[in-house]
Short mmCIF file of C-alpha atoms in Angstrom, two decimals:
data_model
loop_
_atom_site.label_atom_id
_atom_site.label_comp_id
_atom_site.label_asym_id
_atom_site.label_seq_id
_atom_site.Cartn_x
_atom_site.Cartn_y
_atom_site.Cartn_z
CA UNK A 83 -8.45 3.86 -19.25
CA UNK A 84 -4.81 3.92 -20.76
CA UNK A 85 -3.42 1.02 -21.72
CA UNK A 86 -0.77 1.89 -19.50
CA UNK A 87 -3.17 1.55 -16.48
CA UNK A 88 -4.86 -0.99 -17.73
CA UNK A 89 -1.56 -2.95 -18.29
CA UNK A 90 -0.94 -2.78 -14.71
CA UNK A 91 -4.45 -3.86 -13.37
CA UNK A 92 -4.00 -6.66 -15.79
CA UNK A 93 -0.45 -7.34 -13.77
CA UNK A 94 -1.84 -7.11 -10.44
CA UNK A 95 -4.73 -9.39 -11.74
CA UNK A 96 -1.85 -12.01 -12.73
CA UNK A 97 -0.10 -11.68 -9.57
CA UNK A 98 -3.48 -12.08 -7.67
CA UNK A 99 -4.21 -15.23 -9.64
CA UNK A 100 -0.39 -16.89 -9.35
CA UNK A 101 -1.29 -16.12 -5.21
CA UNK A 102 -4.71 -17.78 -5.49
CA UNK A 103 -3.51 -20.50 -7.20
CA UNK A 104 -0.66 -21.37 -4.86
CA UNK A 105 -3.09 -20.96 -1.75
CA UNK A 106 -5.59 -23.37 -3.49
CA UNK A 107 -2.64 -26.21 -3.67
CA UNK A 108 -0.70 -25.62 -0.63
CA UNK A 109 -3.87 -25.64 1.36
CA UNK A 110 -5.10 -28.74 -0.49
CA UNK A 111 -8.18 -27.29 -1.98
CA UNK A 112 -7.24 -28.30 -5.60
CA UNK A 113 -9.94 -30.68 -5.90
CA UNK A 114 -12.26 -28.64 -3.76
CA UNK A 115 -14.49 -28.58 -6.92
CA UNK A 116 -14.51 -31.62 -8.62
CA UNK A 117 -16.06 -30.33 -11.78
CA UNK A 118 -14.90 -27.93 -14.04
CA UNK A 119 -15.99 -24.94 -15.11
CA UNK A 120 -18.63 -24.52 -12.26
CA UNK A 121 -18.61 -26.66 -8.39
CA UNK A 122 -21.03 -29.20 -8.05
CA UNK A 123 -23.15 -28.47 -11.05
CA UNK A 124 -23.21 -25.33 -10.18
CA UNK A 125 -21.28 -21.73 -10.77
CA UNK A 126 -21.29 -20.90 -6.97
CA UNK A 127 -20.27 -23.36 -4.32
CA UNK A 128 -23.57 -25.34 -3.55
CA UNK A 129 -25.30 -24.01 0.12
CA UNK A 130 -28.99 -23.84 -0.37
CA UNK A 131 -30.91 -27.68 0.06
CA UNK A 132 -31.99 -27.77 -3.34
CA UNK A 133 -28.39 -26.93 -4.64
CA UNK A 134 -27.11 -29.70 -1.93
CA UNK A 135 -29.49 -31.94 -3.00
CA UNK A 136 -28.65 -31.56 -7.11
CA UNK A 137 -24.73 -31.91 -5.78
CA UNK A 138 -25.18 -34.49 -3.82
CA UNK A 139 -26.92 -36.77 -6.87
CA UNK A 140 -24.49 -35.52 -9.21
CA UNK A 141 -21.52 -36.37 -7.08
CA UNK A 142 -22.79 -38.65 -4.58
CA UNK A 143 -18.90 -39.89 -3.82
CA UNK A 144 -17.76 -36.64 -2.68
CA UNK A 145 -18.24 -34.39 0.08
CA UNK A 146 -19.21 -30.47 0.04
CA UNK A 147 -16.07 -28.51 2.18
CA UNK A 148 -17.09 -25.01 1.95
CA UNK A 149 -13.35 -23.97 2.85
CA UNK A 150 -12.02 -26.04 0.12
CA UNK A 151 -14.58 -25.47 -2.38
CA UNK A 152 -14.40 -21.39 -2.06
CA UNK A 153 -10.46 -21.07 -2.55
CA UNK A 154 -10.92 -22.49 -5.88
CA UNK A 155 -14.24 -21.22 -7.24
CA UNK A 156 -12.25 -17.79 -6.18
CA UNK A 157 -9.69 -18.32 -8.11
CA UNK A 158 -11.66 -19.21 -11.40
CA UNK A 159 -13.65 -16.50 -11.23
CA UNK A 160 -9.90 -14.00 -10.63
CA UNK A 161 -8.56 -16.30 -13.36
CA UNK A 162 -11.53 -15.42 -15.55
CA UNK A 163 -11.57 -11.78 -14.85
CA UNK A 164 -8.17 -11.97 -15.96
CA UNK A 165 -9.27 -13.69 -19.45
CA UNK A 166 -11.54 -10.16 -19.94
CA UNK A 167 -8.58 -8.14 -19.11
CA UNK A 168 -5.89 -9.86 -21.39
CA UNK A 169 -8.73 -9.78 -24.16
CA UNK A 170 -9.38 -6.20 -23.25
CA UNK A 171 -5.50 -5.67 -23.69
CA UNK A 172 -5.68 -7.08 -27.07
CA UNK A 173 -8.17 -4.98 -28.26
CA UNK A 174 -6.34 -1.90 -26.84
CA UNK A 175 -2.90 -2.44 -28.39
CA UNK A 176 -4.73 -2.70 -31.94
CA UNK A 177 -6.15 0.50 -31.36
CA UNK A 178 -2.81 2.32 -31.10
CA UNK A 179 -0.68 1.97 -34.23
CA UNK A 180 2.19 2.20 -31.85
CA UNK A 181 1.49 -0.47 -29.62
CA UNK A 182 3.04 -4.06 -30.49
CA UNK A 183 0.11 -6.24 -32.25
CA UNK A 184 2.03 -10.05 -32.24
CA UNK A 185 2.91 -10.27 -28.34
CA UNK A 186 -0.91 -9.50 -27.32
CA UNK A 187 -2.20 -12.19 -29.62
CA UNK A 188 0.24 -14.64 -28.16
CA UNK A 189 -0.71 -13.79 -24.39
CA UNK A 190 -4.50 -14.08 -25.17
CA UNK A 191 -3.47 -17.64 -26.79
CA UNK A 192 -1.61 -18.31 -23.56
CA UNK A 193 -4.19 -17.47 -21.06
CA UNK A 194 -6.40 -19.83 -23.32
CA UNK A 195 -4.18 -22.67 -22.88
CA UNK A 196 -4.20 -21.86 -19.43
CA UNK A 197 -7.68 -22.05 -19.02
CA UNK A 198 -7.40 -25.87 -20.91
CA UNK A 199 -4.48 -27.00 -17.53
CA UNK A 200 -7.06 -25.33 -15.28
CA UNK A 201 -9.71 -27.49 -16.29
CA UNK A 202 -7.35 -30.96 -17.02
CA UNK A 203 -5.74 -30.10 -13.68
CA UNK A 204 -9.20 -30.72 -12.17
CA UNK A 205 -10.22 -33.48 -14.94
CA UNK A 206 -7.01 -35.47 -14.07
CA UNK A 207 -7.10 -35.08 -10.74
CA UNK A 208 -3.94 -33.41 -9.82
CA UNK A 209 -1.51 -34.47 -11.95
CA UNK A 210 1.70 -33.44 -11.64
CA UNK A 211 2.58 -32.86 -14.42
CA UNK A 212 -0.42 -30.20 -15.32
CA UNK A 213 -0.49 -28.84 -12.08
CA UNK A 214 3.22 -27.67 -12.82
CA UNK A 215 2.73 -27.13 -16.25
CA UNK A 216 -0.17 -24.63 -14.61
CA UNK A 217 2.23 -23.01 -12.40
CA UNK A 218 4.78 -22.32 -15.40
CA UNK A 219 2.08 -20.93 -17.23
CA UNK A 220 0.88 -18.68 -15.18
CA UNK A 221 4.81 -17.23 -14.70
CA UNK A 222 5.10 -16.68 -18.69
CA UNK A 223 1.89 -14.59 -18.27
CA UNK A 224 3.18 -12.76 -15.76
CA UNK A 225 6.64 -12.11 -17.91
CA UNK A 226 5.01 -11.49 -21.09
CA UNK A 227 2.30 -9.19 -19.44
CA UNK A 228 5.73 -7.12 -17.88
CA UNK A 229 7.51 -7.05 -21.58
CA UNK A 230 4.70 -6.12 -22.84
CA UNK A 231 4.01 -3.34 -20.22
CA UNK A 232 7.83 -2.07 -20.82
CA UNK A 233 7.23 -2.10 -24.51
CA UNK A 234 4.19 0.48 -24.26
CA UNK A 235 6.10 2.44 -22.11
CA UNK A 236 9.07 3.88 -23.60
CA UNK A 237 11.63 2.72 -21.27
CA UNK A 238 14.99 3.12 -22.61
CA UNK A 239 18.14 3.85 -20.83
CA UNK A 240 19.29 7.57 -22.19
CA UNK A 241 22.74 6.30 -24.19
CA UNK A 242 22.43 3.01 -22.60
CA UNK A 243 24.99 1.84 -20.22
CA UNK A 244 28.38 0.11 -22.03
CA UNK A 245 29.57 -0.58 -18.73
CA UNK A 246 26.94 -3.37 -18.10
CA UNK A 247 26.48 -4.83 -21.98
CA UNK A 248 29.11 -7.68 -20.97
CA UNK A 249 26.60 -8.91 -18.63
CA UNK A 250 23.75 -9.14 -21.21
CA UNK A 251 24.11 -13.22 -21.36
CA UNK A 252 24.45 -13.48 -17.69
CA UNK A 253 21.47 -11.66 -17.15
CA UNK A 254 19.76 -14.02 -19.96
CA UNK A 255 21.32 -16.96 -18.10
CA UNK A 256 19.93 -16.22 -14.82
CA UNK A 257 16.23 -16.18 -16.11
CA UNK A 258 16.91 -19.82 -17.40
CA UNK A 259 18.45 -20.72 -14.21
CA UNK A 260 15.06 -18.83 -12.33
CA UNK A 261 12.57 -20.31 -14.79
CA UNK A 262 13.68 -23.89 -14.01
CA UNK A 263 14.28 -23.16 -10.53
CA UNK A 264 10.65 -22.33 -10.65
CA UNK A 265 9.90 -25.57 -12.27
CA UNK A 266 11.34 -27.68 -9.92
CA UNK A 267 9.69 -25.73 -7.19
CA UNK A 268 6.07 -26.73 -8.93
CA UNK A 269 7.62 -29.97 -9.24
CA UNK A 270 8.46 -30.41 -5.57
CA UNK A 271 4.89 -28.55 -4.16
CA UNK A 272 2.63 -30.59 -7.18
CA UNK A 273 4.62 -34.24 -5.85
CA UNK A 274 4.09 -32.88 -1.96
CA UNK A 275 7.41 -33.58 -1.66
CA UNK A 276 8.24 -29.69 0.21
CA UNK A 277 8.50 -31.98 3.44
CA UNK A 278 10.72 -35.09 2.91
CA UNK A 279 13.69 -32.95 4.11
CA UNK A 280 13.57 -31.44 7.21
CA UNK A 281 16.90 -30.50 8.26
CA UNK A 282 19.24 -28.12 6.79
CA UNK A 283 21.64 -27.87 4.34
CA UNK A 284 20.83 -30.85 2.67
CA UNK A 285 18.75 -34.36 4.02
CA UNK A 286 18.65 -36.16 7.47
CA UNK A 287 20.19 -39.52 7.48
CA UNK A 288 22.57 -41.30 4.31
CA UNK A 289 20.36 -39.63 1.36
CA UNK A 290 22.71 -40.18 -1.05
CA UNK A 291 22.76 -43.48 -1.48
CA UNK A 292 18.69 -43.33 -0.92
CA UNK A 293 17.87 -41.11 -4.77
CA UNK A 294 15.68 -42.36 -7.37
CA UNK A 295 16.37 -39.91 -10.28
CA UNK A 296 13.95 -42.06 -12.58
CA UNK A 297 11.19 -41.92 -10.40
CA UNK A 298 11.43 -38.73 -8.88
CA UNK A 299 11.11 -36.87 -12.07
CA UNK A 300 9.27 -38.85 -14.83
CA UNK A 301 6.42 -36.98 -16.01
CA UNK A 302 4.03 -40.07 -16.34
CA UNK A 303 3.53 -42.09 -12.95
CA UNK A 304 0.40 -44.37 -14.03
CA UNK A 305 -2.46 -44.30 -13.45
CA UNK A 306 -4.66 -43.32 -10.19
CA UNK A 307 -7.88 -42.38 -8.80
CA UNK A 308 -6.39 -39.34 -7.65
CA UNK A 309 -2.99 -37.45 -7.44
CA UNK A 310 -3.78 -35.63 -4.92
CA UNK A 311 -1.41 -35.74 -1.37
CA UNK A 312 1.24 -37.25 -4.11
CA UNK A 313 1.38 -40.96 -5.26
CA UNK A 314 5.34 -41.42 -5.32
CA UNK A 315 7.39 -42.99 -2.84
CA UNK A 316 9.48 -41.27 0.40
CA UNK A 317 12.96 -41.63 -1.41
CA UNK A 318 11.27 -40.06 -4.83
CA UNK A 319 10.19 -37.22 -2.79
CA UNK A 320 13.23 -36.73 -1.58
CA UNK A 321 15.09 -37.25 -4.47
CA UNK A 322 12.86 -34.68 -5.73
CA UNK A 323 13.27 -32.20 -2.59
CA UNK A 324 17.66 -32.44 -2.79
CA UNK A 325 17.02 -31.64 -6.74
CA UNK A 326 15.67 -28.21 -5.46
CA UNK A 327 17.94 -27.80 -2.84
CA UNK A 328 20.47 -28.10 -5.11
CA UNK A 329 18.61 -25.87 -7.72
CA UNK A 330 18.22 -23.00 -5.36
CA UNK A 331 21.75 -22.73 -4.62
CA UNK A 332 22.52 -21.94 -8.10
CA UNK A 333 20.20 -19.87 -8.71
CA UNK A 334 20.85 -17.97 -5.29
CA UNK A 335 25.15 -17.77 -6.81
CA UNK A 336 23.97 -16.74 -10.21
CA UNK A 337 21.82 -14.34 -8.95
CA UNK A 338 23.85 -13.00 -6.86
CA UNK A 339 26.50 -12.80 -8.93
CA UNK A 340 23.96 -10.45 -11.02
CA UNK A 341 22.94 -8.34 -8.64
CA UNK A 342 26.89 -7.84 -7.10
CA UNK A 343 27.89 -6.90 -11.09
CA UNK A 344 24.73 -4.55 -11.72
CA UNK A 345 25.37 -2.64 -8.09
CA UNK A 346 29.04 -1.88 -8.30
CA UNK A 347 29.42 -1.53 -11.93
CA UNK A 348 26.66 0.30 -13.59
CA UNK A 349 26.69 3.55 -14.32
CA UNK A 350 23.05 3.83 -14.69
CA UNK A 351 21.25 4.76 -11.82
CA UNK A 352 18.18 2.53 -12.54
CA UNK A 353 20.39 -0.48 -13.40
CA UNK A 354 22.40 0.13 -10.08
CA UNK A 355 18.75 0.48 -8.10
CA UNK A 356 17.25 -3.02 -10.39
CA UNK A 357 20.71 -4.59 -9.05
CA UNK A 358 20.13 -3.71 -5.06
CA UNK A 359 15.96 -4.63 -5.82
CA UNK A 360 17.30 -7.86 -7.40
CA UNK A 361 19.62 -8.80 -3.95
CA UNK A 362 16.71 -7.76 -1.89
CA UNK A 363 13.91 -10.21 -3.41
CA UNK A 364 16.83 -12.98 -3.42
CA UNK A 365 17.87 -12.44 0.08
CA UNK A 366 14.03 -12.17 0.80
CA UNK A 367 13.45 -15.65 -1.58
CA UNK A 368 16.19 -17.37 0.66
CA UNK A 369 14.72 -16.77 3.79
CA UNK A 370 11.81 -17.70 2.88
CA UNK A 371 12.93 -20.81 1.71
CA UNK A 372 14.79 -21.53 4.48
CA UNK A 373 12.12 -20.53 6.67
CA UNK A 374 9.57 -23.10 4.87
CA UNK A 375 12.04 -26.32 5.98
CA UNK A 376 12.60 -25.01 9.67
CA UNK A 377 9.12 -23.96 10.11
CA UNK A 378 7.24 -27.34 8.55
CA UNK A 379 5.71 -25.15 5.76
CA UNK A 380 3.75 -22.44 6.87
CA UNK A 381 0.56 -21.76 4.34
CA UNK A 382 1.61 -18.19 4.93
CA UNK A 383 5.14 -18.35 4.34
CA UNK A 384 4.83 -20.71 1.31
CA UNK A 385 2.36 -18.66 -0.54
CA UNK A 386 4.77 -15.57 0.35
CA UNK A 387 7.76 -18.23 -1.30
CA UNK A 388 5.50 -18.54 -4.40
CA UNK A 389 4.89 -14.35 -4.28
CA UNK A 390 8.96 -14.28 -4.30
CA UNK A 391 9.79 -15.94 -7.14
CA UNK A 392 7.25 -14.16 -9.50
CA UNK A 393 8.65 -10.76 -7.91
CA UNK A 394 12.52 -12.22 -9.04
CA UNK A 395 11.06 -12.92 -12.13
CA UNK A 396 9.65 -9.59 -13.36
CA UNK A 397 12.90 -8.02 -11.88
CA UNK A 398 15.21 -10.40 -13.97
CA UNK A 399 13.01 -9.41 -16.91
CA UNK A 400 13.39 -5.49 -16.57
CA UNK A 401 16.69 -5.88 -16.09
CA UNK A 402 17.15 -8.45 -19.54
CA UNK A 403 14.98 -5.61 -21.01
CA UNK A 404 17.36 -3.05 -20.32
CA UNK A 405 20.42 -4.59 -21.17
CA UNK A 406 18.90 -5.81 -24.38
CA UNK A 407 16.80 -3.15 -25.58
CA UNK A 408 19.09 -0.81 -28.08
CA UNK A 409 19.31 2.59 -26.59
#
C-alpha cells in the first residue's frame, strides 16, 4: 500500500473514531465500561455466566447494559486500530526520504496521549474537562493526519494565486475561531448543557441577568462520584449554552466572510471550489445546529453536528495550506 492510500484509510479511521466517540457520549454510554483498557475484566463485553459471574464480583456496584457497554468497547477497539495505522504511517514516511519525518513522530505521540484521556476519561468518571480535552484531541489528529496527507502529496497551486494572499491571516484566523468553537461545543455536550436553551436566537426567559461565567467554565468543579449527566447547576449550563450560541455566530460571520472572499475573488479554480465546499459545510453546520435546539437533540442529528465540524475543519486546513504553502 502507498502511503498515499494508506494516509487516507488512516483519515477515514480518524473520522470513524471522532463519530464513535461522539455516539458513545451523546448516547450516554461513556461509562458503559467502567474499566479501562478491557469491560468488566474482560476485552469483550461480558455475556457468557462465567464472564457475568467474574464481572459481577469484580464490579458488584454496577450493572452490565449490553447497549452501553458495546458503543464503547467499539470504539476502543476503532481507536486502537487507529494506533496500528498512525504507527504504520510512521514507519512509512521513514521509508521515503521524501516524506516529512518530524510531523509523524508528533502524531504517533498524540494518539498516545490520546489513548492516556481515553483511559482518565473512564478513570475519572467523565470529567469535563478530559472528556473535552478528548474531543480536541481527536480534532488535532484529524488536522495533522490532513497536513500531513497534503504534504505527501504534492499539492501546490501552479504560480499560486496573488489574488487571495491578503486573506492568508483570515484564513489562519478562522481556524482559531473553529478550533475554539469546537471547544466550547465539547464544553457544552461534556457539561450536558446542549439542552438548557430551548428556544431560538438566544434563551427563554431574563437569561441575562441569570449567567454564572465562574462556574460555567472553571475547569475544576470538585469532587464527585461521577460526572456523568453533568454536576453543575441550570444557570451554569446555560451560561455555558449562550457562550456557544454566541461562539457559533462568529464563527458562522468569519466563515462566511471566508468563503464569500475565496468564491468571488480567486482566480484559482480549486480555491474558488474550497470557497463554495467551505459555505456548503457551514450552511450544512448551521442547520444542524439549529436543528439540534428545535428538535431536543436528536442522537442522529448531533452526531451528524459533531461529523460537521471535523468536515469544516479539514476544509479550513486545505485551504490555510494553500494560501500558505509557497508556490
Amino acid at each position: 500500500m502507498t502511503l498515499r492510500n494508506l494516509l487516507k484509510l488512516t483519515l477515514a479511521c480518524t473520522l470513524m473514531v471522532i463519530l464513535l466517540g461522539a455516539y458513545t457520549r451523546l448516547s450516554d454510554a461513556g461509562l458503559g465500561c467502567p474499566d479501562w483498557p478491557g469491560c468488566y475484566g474482560h476485552f469483550k463485553v461480558p455475556s457468557a455466566a462465567h464472564e457475568l459471574a467474574r464481572a459481577e464480583s469484580l464490579f458488584p456496584d454496577h450493572t452490565i447494559d449490553p447497549t452501553k457497554a458495546w458503543p464503547e468497547m467499539i470504539h476502543r477497539y476503532i481507536a486502537s486500530s487507529l494506533g496500528l495505522l498512525v504507527i504504520l504511517v510512521l514507519v512509512a514516511c521513514y521509508r521515503l526520504k521524501e516524506a516529512p519525518r518530524k510531523l509523524p513522530i508528533f502524531i504517533l505521540l498524540l494518539i498516545l496521549f490520546q489513548g492516556a484521556l481515553g483511559a482518565w476519561t473512564v478513570t475519572m468518571k467523565l470529567m469535563p474537562v478530559v472528556v473535552m480535552s478528548h474531543l480536541l484531541g481527536g480534532f488535532t489528529l484529524l488536522s495533522l493526519l490532513t497536513l500531513l496527507y497534503l504534504r505527501t502529496s504534492g499539492f501546490r497551486i501552479p504560480g499560486g494565486d496573488p489574488g487571495m494572499r491578503q486573506y492568508q491571516r483570515l484564513a489562519l484566523a478562522c481556524v482559531g475561531v473553529l478550533v475554539a468553537q469546537i471547544l466550547l461545543g465539547g464544553w457544552t455536550s461534556s457539561n450536558y448543557a446542549a439542552l438548557a436553551c430551548t428556544e431560538l436566537p438566544f434563551c427563554e426567559g431574563d437569561w441575562t441577568t441569570n449567567l454564572k461565567i465562574a462556574d460555567a467554565f472553571s475547569p475544576f468543579q470538585g469532587t464527585h462520584p461521577s460526572f456523568e449527566f453533568g454536576v453543575l447547576d441550570y444557570h451554569a449550563r446555560m451560561t455555558i449554552h449562550i457562550a456557544h450560541r454566541f461562539g457559533a455566530m462568529i464563527t458562522a460571520a468569519l466563515l462566511g466572510l471566508l468563503a464569500f472572499r475565496m468564491i468571488s475573488r480567486a482566480h484559482s479554480k480549486v480555491l474558488r471550489h474550497a470557497g463554495w465546499v467551505l459555505a456548503g459545510f457551514l450552511v450544512l453546520q448551521i442547520g444542524l445546529g439549529i436543528s439540534n435546539v428545535v428538535l431536543h437533540l436528536p442522537l442522529a442529528i448531533a452526531v451528524a453536528h459533531n461529523l460537521g465540524a471535523a468536515f469544516l475543519l479539514v476544509t479550513l486546513v486545505f485551504i490555510n495550506y494553500a494560501l500558505w504553502r509557497k508556490a
